[in-house]
Amino acid sequence: MSAIDTLPPLRQVIADHGLSAKKALGQNFLLDLNLTAKIARQAGDLSQCDVLEIGPGPGGLTRGLLAEGARRVLAIEKDERCLPALEEIAAAYPGRLQVINGDALEVDPLVHLTPPIRVAANLPYNIGTELLVRWLTPKDWPPFWQSLTLMFQREVAERIVAQPGSKAYGRLAILAQWRADARIVMSLPPEAFTPPPKVSSAVVLLQARPEPRYPADAAILSRVVAAAFNQRRKMLRAALKGVAPDIEDRLRAVGIAPTERAEQIGLEQFCALARTLEQS
């Protein structure tokens, strides 16, 4: 494996600092620096961007982002054991890496970042979906980020890019595709990680659209979609009966048969339904 910088190989870093992935923190370390650099390249030209990274662990992707020219990286790491390894990276890239020891669900990164901002992360499995939903559902749009380059379990990645009629299609697909262009750009087998997870992983690139694909109120759309897919085996007239008393009429008004199920309904129709509820 060729080196991407002058720092030691990640296996040596892990051994030197006595690190082992903690299941409770959703950790799986990616040790191949060629792979981490390849993931960093999926985020595009980073030379004029600040990059937010969540859960850097021993710093494999961090090193990839810096080696690929990121203007600056803000890494939020909950596990104190990883901080000495990350400090070594910061010393090797003076002024370009800031590490915050904290919970990514509680830290506000924006006070430490200068636009334009991109997010790149091998997200901890236990908080990955929650973070993605937060980034996709801010009060104001466009969001603080230009793009998200994120690694997930393959199953979650497929849910993000799923189309109507597929088993993976649901709330996550609609939230992602309403305001962003999403595609899977890399696949990784379990053996790429230490310890190997039980499932394959994939990297998803989401690029923020200037405007949502179709007009709708974000809060109403989220409520409709959550209700529809919470009981996805039910017909929409039953799944959405709590949303509006005249839901059958509203469904018909936008061309949706009340007997349809949520997985058959496209993004445009869900947005149209949300717009009818704005008027009530």
PDB file of N, CA and C in Angstrom, residues 136-137 158-164 168-180 182 206 209 212-214 216 218 220-226 228-229 232 236 262-271 274:
ATOM      1  N   LEU A 136     -30.686  17.074   6.089  1.00  0.00           N
ATOM      2  CA  LEU A 136     -31.638  17.207   4.982  1.00  0.00           C
ATOM      3  C   LEU A 136     -32.863  18.041   5.342  1.00  0.00           C
ATOM      4  N   THR A 137     -33.067  18.301   6.626  1.00  0.00           N
ATOM      5  CA  THR A 137     -34.302  18.969   7.044  1.00  0.00           C
ATOM      6  C   THR A 137     -34.047  20.225   7.878  1.00  0.00           C
ATOM      7  N   GLU A 158     -28.863   2.255  -0.036  1.00  0.00           N
ATOM      8  CA  GLU A 158     -29.889   1.924  -1.029  1.00  0.00           C
ATOM      9  C   GLU A 158     -31.220   2.580  -0.699  1.00  0.00           C
ATOM     10  N   ARG A 159     -31.501   2.780   0.576  1.00  0.00           N
ATOM     11  CA  ARG A 159     -32.727   3.482   0.965  1.00  0.00           C
ATOM     12  C   ARG A 159     -32.680   4.953   0.538  1.00  0.00           C
ATOM     13  N   ILE A 160     -31.508   5.543   0.532  1.00  0.00           N
ATOM     14  CA  ILE A 160     -31.361   6.955   0.173  1.00  0.00           C
ATOM     15  C   ILE A 160     -31.642   7.182  -1.320  1.00  0.00           C
ATOM     16  N   VAL A 161     -31.224   6.245  -2.157  1.00  0.00           N
ATOM     17  CA  VAL A 161     -31.348   6.430  -3.617  1.00  0.00           C
ATOM     18  C   VAL A 161     -32.517   5.643  -4.207  1.00  0.00           C
ATOM     19  N   ALA A 162     -33.334   5.009  -3.373  1.00  0.00           N
ATOM     20  CA  ALA A 162     -34.398   4.115  -3.848  1.00  0.00           C
ATOM     21  C   ALA A 162     -35.469   4.868  -4.649  1.00  0.00           C
ATOM     22  N   GLN A 163     -36.095   4.127  -5.546  1.00  0.00           N
ATOM     23  CA  GLN A 163     -37.165   4.659  -6.386  1.00  0.00           C
ATOM     24  C   GLN A 163     -38.502   4.029  -5.978  1.00  0.00           C
ATOM     25  N   PRO A 164     -39.632   4.706  -6.305  1.00  0.00           N
ATOM     26  CA  PRO A 164     -40.946   4.148  -5.955  1.00  0.00           C
ATOM     27  C   PRO A 164     -41.118   2.730  -6.484  1.00  0.00           C
ATOM     28  N   ALA A 168     -36.812  -0.791  -0.773  1.00  0.00           N
ATOM     29  CA  ALA A 168     -35.995   0.164  -0.026  1.00  0.00           C
ATOM     30  C   ALA A 168     -36.602   1.564   0.002  1.00  0.00           C
ATOM     31  N   TYR A 169     -37.586   1.820  -0.852  1.00  0.00           N
ATOM     32  CA  TYR A 169     -38.166   3.164  -0.986  1.00  0.00           C
ATOM     33  C   TYR A 169     -38.963   3.540   0.249  1.00  0.00           C
ATOM     34  N   GLY A 170     -38.716   4.760   0.748  1.00  0.00           N
ATOM     35  CA  GLY A 170     -39.428   5.201   1.934  1.00  0.00           C
ATOM     36  C   GLY A 170     -39.101   6.638   2.273  1.00  0.00           C
ATOM     37  N   ARG A 171     -39.271   6.965   3.542  1.00  0.00           N
ATOM     38  CA  ARG A 171     -39.103   8.343   4.006  1.00  0.00           C
ATOM     39  C   ARG A 171     -37.723   8.889   3.682  1.00  0.00           C
ATOM     40  N   LEU A 172     -36.671   8.082   3.862  1.00  0.00           N
ATOM     41  CA  LEU A 172     -35.318   8.561   3.645  1.00  0.00           C
ATOM     42  C   LEU A 172     -35.090   8.941   2.185  1.00  0.00           C
ATOM     43  N   ALA A 173     -35.626   8.140   1.263  1.00  0.00           N
ATOM     44  CA  ALA A 173     -35.485   8.446  -0.163  1.00  0.00           C
ATOM     45  C   ALA A 173     -36.151   9.772  -0.505  1.00  0.00           C
ATOM     46  N   ILE A 174     -37.326  10.009   0.042  1.00  0.00           N
ATOM     47  CA  ILE A 174     -38.060  11.234  -0.271  1.00  0.00           C
ATOM     48  C   ILE A 174     -37.353  12.448   0.315  1.00  0.00           C
ATOM     49  N   LEU A 175     -36.918  12.380   1.564  1.00  0.00           N
ATOM     50  CA  LEU A 175     -36.222  13.510   2.165  1.00  0.00           C
ATOM     51  C   LEU A 175     -34.926  13.818   1.418  1.00  0.00           C
ATOM     52  N   ALA A 176     -34.202  12.788   0.991  1.00  0.00           N
ATOM     53  CA  ALA A 176     -32.935  12.995   0.290  1.00  0.00           C
ATOM     54  C   ALA A 176     -33.155  13.542  -1.115  1.00  0.00           C
ATOM     55  N   GLN A 177     -34.084  12.964  -1.839  1.00  0.00           N
ATOM     56  CA  GLN A 177     -34.236  13.308  -3.254  1.00  0.00           C
ATOM     57  C   GLN A 177     -35.064  14.572  -3.474  1.00  0.00           C
ATOM     58  N   TRP A 178     -35.780  15.018  -2.469  1.00  0.00           N
ATOM     59  CA  TRP A 178     -36.554  16.252  -2.593  1.00  0.00           C
ATOM     60  C   TRP A 178     -35.638  17.467  -2.730  1.00  0.00           C
ATOM     61  N   ARG A 179     -34.573  17.471  -1.944  1.00  0.00           N
ATOM     62  CA  ARG A 179     -33.720  18.667  -1.886  1.00  0.00           C
ATOM     63  C   ARG A 179     -32.290  18.430  -2.367  1.00  0.00           C
ATOM     64  N   ALA A 180     -31.962  17.216  -2.764  1.00  0.00           N
ATOM     65  CA  ALA A 180     -30.591  16.910  -3.157  1.00  0.00           C
ATOM     66  C   ALA A 180     -30.580  15.911  -4.308  1.00  0.00           C
ATOM     67  N   ALA A 182     -28.830  12.556  -5.270  1.00  0.00           N
ATOM     68  CA  ALA A 182     -28.163  11.510  -4.491  1.00  0.00           C
ATOM     69  C   ALA A 182     -27.784  10.331  -5.379  1.00  0.00           C
ATOM     70  N   LEU A 206     -24.391  13.210  -1.898  1.00  0.00           N
ATOM     71  CA  LEU A 206     -25.600  14.023  -1.995  1.00  0.00           C
ATOM     72  C   LEU A 206     -25.179  15.464  -2.256  1.00  0.00           C
ATOM     73  N   ARG A 209     -29.430  20.810  -3.886  1.00  0.00           N
ATOM     74  CA  ARG A 209     -30.034  21.573  -4.973  1.00  0.00           C
ATOM     75  C   ARG A 209     -30.292  23.002  -4.496  1.00  0.00           C
ATOM     76  N   PRO A 212     -35.734  23.066  -3.687  1.00  0.00           N
ATOM     77  CA  PRO A 212     -36.301  21.708  -3.699  1.00  0.00           C
ATOM     78  C   PRO A 212     -36.805  21.331  -5.090  1.00  0.00           C
ATOM     79  N   ARG A 213     -36.836  20.060  -5.352  1.00  0.00           N
ATOM     80  CA  ARG A 213     -37.254  19.570  -6.674  1.00  0.00           C
ATOM     81  C   ARG A 213     -38.699  19.965  -6.986  1.00  0.00           C
ATOM     82  N   TYR A 214     -39.559  19.964  -5.970  1.00  0.00           N
ATOM     83  CA  TYR A 214     -40.956  20.392  -6.122  1.00  0.00           C
ATOM     84  C   TYR A 214     -41.312  21.251  -4.916  1.00  0.00           C
ATOM     85  N   ALA A 216     -43.075  22.582  -1.660  1.00  0.00           N
ATOM     86  CA  ALA A 216     -43.847  22.006  -0.545  1.00  0.00           C
ATOM     87  C   ALA A 216     -43.308  22.600   0.744  1.00  0.00           C
ATOM     88  N   ALA A 218     -41.755  22.105   4.202  1.00  0.00           N
ATOM     89  CA  ALA A 218     -40.909  21.012   4.690  1.00  0.00           C
ATOM     90  C   ALA A 218     -41.541  20.262   5.855  1.00  0.00           C
ATOM     91  N   ILE A 220     -44.757  20.016   6.700  1.00  0.00           N
ATOM     92  CA  ILE A 220     -45.943  19.265   6.287  1.00  0.00           C
ATOM     93  C   ILE A 220     -45.546  18.035   5.492  1.00  0.00           C
ATOM     94  N   LEU A 221     -44.602  18.198   4.576  1.00  0.00           N
ATOM     95  CA  LEU A 221     -44.153  17.051   3.784  1.00  0.00           C
ATOM     96  C   LEU A 221     -43.576  15.966   4.694  1.00  0.00           C
ATOM     97  N   SER A 222     -42.758  16.352   5.648  1.00  0.00           N
ATOM     98  CA  SER A 222     -42.171  15.374   6.569  1.00  0.00           C
ATOM     99  C   SER A 222     -43.247  14.631   7.349  1.00  0.00           C
ATOM    100  N   ARG A 223     -44.290  15.376   7.790  1.00  0.00           N
ATOM    101  CA  ARG A 223     -45.367  14.758   8.570  1.00  0.00           C
ATOM    102  C   ARG A 223     -46.161  13.763   7.715  1.00  0.00           C
ATOM    103  N   VAL A 224     -46.462  14.162   6.484  1.00  0.00           N
ATOM    104  CA  VAL A 224     -47.214  13.276   5.580  1.00  0.00           C
ATOM    105  C   VAL A 224     -46.425  12.005   5.279  1.00  0.00           C
ATOM    106  N   VAL A 225     -45.164  12.189   4.951  1.00  0.00           N
ATOM    107  CA  VAL A 225     -44.334  11.039   4.572  1.00  0.00           C
ATOM    108  C   VAL A 225     -44.111  10.108   5.759  1.00  0.00           C
ATOM    109  N   ALA A 226     -43.889  10.688   6.942  1.00  0.00           N
ATOM    110  CA  ALA A 226     -43.701   9.855   8.134  1.00  0.00           C
ATOM    111  C   ALA A 226     -44.941   9.020   8.409  1.00  0.00           C
ATOM    112  N   ALA A 228     -47.307   8.172   6.236  1.00  0.00           N
ATOM    113  CA  ALA A 228     -47.542   7.234   5.131  1.00  0.00           C
ATOM    114  C   ALA A 228     -46.684   5.980   5.260  1.00  0.00           C
ATOM    115  N   PHE A 229     -45.416   6.169   5.615  1.00  0.00           N
ATOM    116  CA  PHE A 229     -44.506   5.018   5.645  1.00  0.00           C
ATOM    117  C   PHE A 229     -44.436   4.355   7.008  1.00  0.00           C
ATOM    118  N   ARG A 232     -46.734   1.299   6.183  1.00  0.00           N
ATOM    119  CA  ARG A 232     -46.602   1.185   4.736  1.00  0.00           C
ATOM    120  C   ARG A 232     -47.430   0.043   4.145  1.00  0.00           C
ATOM    121  N   LEU A 236     -53.282   4.162   1.727  1.00  0.00           N
ATOM    122  CA  LEU A 236     -53.013   5.530   2.153  1.00  0.00           C
ATOM    123  C   LEU A 236     -54.188   6.160   2.891  1.00  0.00           C
ATOM    124  N   ALA A 262     -48.019   3.561   0.232  1.00  0.00           N
ATOM    125  CA  ALA A 262     -47.026   4.632   0.181  1.00  0.00           C
ATOM    126  C   ALA A 262     -45.880   4.330  -0.787  1.00  0.00           C
ATOM    127  N   GLU A 263     -45.452   3.064  -0.850  1.00  0.00           N
ATOM    128  CA  GLU A 263     -44.284   2.754  -1.675  1.00  0.00           C
ATOM    129  C   GLU A 263     -44.527   2.906  -3.165  1.00  0.00           C
ATOM    130  N   GLN A 264     -45.782   3.110  -3.558  1.00  0.00           N
ATOM    131  CA  GLN A 264     -46.106   3.296  -4.968  1.00  0.00           C
ATOM    132  C   GLN A 264     -46.161   4.773  -5.368  1.00  0.00           C
ATOM    133  N   ILE A 265     -46.047   5.675  -4.414  1.00  0.00           N
ATOM    134  CA  ILE A 265     -46.271   7.094  -4.670  1.00  0.00           C
ATOM    135  C   ILE A 265     -44.943   7.826  -4.840  1.00  0.00           C
ATOM    136  N   GLY A 266     -44.834   8.570  -5.924  1.00  0.00           N
ATOM    137  CA  GLY A 266     -43.608   9.291  -6.213  1.00  0.00           C
ATOM    138  C   GLY A 266     -43.481  10.594  -5.432  1.00  0.00           C
ATOM    139  N   LEU A 267     -42.295  11.154  -5.459  1.00  0.00           N
ATOM    140  CA  LEU A 267     -41.989  12.388  -4.744  1.00  0.00           C
ATOM    141  C   LEU A 267     -42.894  13.535  -5.186  1.00  0.00           C
ATOM    142  N   GLU A 268     -43.127  13.671  -6.482  1.00  0.00           N
ATOM    143  CA  GLU A 268     -43.935  14.787  -6.976  1.00  0.00           C
ATOM    144  C   GLU A 268     -45.355  14.733  -6.407  1.00  0.00           C
ATOM    145  N   GLN A 269     -45.922  13.535  -6.329  1.00  0.00           N
ATOM    146  CA  GLN A 269     -47.277  13.408  -5.790  1.00  0.00           C
ATOM    147  C   GLN A 269     -47.321  13.689  -4.290  1.00  0.00           C
ATOM    148  N   PHE A 270     -46.319  13.226  -3.566  1.00  0.00           N
ATOM    149  CA  PHE A 270     -46.273  13.534  -2.133  1.00  0.00           C
ATOM    150  C   PHE A 270     -46.185  15.049  -1.911  1.00  0.00           C
ATOM    151  N   CYS A 271     -45.395  15.728  -2.728  1.00  0.00           N
ATOM    152  CA  CYS A 271     -45.286  17.184  -2.592  1.00  0.00           C
ATOM    153  C   CYS A 271     -46.614  17.864  -2.919  1.00  0.00           C
ATOM    154  N   ALA A 274     -48.852  17.472   0.011  1.00  0.00           N
ATOM    155  CA  ALA A 274     -48.453  18.390   1.080  1.00  0.00           C
ATOM    156  C   ALA A 274     -48.959  19.796   0.807  1.00  0.00           C
TER     157      ALA A 274
END
